CSV table of C-alpha atoms in Angstrom, one decimal:
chain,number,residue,atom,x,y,z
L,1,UNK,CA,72.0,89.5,106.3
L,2,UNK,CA,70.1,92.0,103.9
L,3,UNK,CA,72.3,95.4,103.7
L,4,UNK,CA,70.8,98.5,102.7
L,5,UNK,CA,71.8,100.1,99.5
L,6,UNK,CA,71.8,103.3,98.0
L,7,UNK,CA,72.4,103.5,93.9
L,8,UNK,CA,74.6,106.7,94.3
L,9,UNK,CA,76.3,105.7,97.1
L,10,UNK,CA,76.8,102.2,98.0
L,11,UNK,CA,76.1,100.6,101.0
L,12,UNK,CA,75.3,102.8,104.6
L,13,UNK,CA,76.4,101.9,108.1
L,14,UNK,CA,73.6,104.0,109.8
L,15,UNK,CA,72.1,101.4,112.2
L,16,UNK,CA,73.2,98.4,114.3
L,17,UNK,CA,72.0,95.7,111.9
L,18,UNK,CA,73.9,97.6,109.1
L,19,UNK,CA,77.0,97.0,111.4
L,20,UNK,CA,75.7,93.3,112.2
L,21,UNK,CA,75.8,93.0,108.3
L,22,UNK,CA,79.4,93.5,107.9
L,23,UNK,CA,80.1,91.8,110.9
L,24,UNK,CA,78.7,88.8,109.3
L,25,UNK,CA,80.0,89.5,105.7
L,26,UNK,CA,83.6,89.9,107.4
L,27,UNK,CA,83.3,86.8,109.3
L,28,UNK,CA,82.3,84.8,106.2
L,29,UNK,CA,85.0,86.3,103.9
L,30,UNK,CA,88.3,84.6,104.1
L,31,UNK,CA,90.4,86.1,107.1
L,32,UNK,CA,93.0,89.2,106.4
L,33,UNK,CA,95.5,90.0,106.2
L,34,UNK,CA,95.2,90.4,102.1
L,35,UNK,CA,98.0,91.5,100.0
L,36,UNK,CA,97.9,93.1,96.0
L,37,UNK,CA,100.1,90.4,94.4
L,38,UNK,CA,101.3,90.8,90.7
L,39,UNK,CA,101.7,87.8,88.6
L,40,UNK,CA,102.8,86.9,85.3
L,41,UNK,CA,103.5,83.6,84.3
L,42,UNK,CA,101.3,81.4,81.4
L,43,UNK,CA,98.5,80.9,83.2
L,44,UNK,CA,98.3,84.4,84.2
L,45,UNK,CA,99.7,87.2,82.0
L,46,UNK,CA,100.3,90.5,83.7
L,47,UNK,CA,97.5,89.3,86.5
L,48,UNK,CA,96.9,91.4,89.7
L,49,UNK,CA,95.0,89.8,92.3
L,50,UNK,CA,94.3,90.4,96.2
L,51,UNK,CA,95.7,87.4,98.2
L,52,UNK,CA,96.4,86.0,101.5
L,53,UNK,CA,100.0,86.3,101.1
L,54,UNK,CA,102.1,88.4,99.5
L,55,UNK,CA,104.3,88.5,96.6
L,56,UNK,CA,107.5,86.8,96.9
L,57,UNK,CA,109.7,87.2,94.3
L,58,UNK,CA,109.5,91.0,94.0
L,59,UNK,CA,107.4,92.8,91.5
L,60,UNK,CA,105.6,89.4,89.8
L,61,UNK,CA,105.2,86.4,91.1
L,62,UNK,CA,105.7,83.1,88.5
L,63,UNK,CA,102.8,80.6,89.6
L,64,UNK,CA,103.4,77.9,87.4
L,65,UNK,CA,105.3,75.7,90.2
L,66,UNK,CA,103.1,76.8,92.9
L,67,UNK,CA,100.0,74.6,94.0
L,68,UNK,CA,98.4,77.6,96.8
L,69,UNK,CA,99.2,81.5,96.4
L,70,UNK,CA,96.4,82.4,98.2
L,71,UNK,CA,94.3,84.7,95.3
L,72,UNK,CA,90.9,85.4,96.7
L,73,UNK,CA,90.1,87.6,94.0
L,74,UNK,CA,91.3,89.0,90.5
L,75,UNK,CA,91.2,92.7,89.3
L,76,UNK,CA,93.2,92.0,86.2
L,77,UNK,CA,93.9,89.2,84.1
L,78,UNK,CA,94.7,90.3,80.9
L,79,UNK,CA,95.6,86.9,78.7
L,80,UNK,CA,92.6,85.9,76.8
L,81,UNK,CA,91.0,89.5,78.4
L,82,UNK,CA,89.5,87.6,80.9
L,83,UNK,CA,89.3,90.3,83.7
L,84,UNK,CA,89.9,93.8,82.8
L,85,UNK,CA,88.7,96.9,84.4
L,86,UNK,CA,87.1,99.3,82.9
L,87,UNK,CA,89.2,102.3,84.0
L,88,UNK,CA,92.4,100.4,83.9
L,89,UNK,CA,93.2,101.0,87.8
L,90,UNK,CA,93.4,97.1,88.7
L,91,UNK,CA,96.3,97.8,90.7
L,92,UNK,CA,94.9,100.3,92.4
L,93,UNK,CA,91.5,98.8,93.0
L,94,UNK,CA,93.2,95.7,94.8
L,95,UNK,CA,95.2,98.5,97.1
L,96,UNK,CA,91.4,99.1,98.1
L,97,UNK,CA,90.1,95.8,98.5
L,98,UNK,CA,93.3,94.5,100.5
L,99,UNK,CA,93.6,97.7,102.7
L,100,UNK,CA,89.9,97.5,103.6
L,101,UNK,CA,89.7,93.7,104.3
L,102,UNK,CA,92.7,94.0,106.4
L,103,UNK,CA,91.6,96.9,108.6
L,104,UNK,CA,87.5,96.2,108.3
L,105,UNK,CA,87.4,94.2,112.0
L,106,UNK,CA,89.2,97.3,113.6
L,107,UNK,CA,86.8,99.8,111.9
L,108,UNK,CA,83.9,97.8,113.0
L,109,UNK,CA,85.0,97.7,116.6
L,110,UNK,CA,85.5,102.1,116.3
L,111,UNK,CA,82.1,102.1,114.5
L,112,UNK,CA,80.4,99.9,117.1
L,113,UNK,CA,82.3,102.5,119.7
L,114,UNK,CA,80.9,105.4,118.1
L,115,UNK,CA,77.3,104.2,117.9
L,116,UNK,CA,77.4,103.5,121.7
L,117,UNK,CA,78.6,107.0,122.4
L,118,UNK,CA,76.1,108.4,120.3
L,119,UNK,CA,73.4,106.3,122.1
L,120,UNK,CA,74.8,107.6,125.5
């Protein structure tokens, strides 16, 4: 599943196995939709995190009483500065990574669409 990589720019979809990469990368990642959730509680001061479901007690969420909130990754968790961005856009950054997760099977299917046309 080896992607190819440029240092300025990331990853490039520019062939089929490109797309076959993220195919496979989305169908080992836990399934969308993801959602930014803001918690704060003792375990995790002023966190932001992208989830499987979303916040639900309005702007932060209090985990202590809750065994499954459905973090799949952290962008900020500032007790302890345990993970802390280095341009202070955590928020922002998991807009990203939940907005892409969630829509990445649809812009695979136009991308694979694309490539066919362009093959045609």
């Amino acid at each position: 599943m080896a992607c190819r990589y440029d240092a300025a720019y990331g990853m490039r979809m520019t062939t089929a196995a490109d797309l076959d990469a993220l195919t496979a990368l989305d169908q080992a990642a836990t399934p969308g939709p993801w959602y930014v959730r803001a918690m704060d509680d003792e375990n995790a001061t002023c966190a932001t995190a992208v989830a499987t479901k979303p916040n639900t007690s309005g702007d932060n969420d209090d985990l202590s009483g809750s065994t499954y909130h459905g973090v799949v990754a952290a962008t900020s968790i500032q007790h302890h500065d345990y993970v802390v961005t280095a341009d202070g856009r955590s928020r922002e950054n998991a807009a990203l990574i939940a907005a892409v997760r969630t829509a990445l099977p649809e812009l695979l299917r136009l991308a694979r669409i694309g490539a066919a046309a362009d093959r045609a």
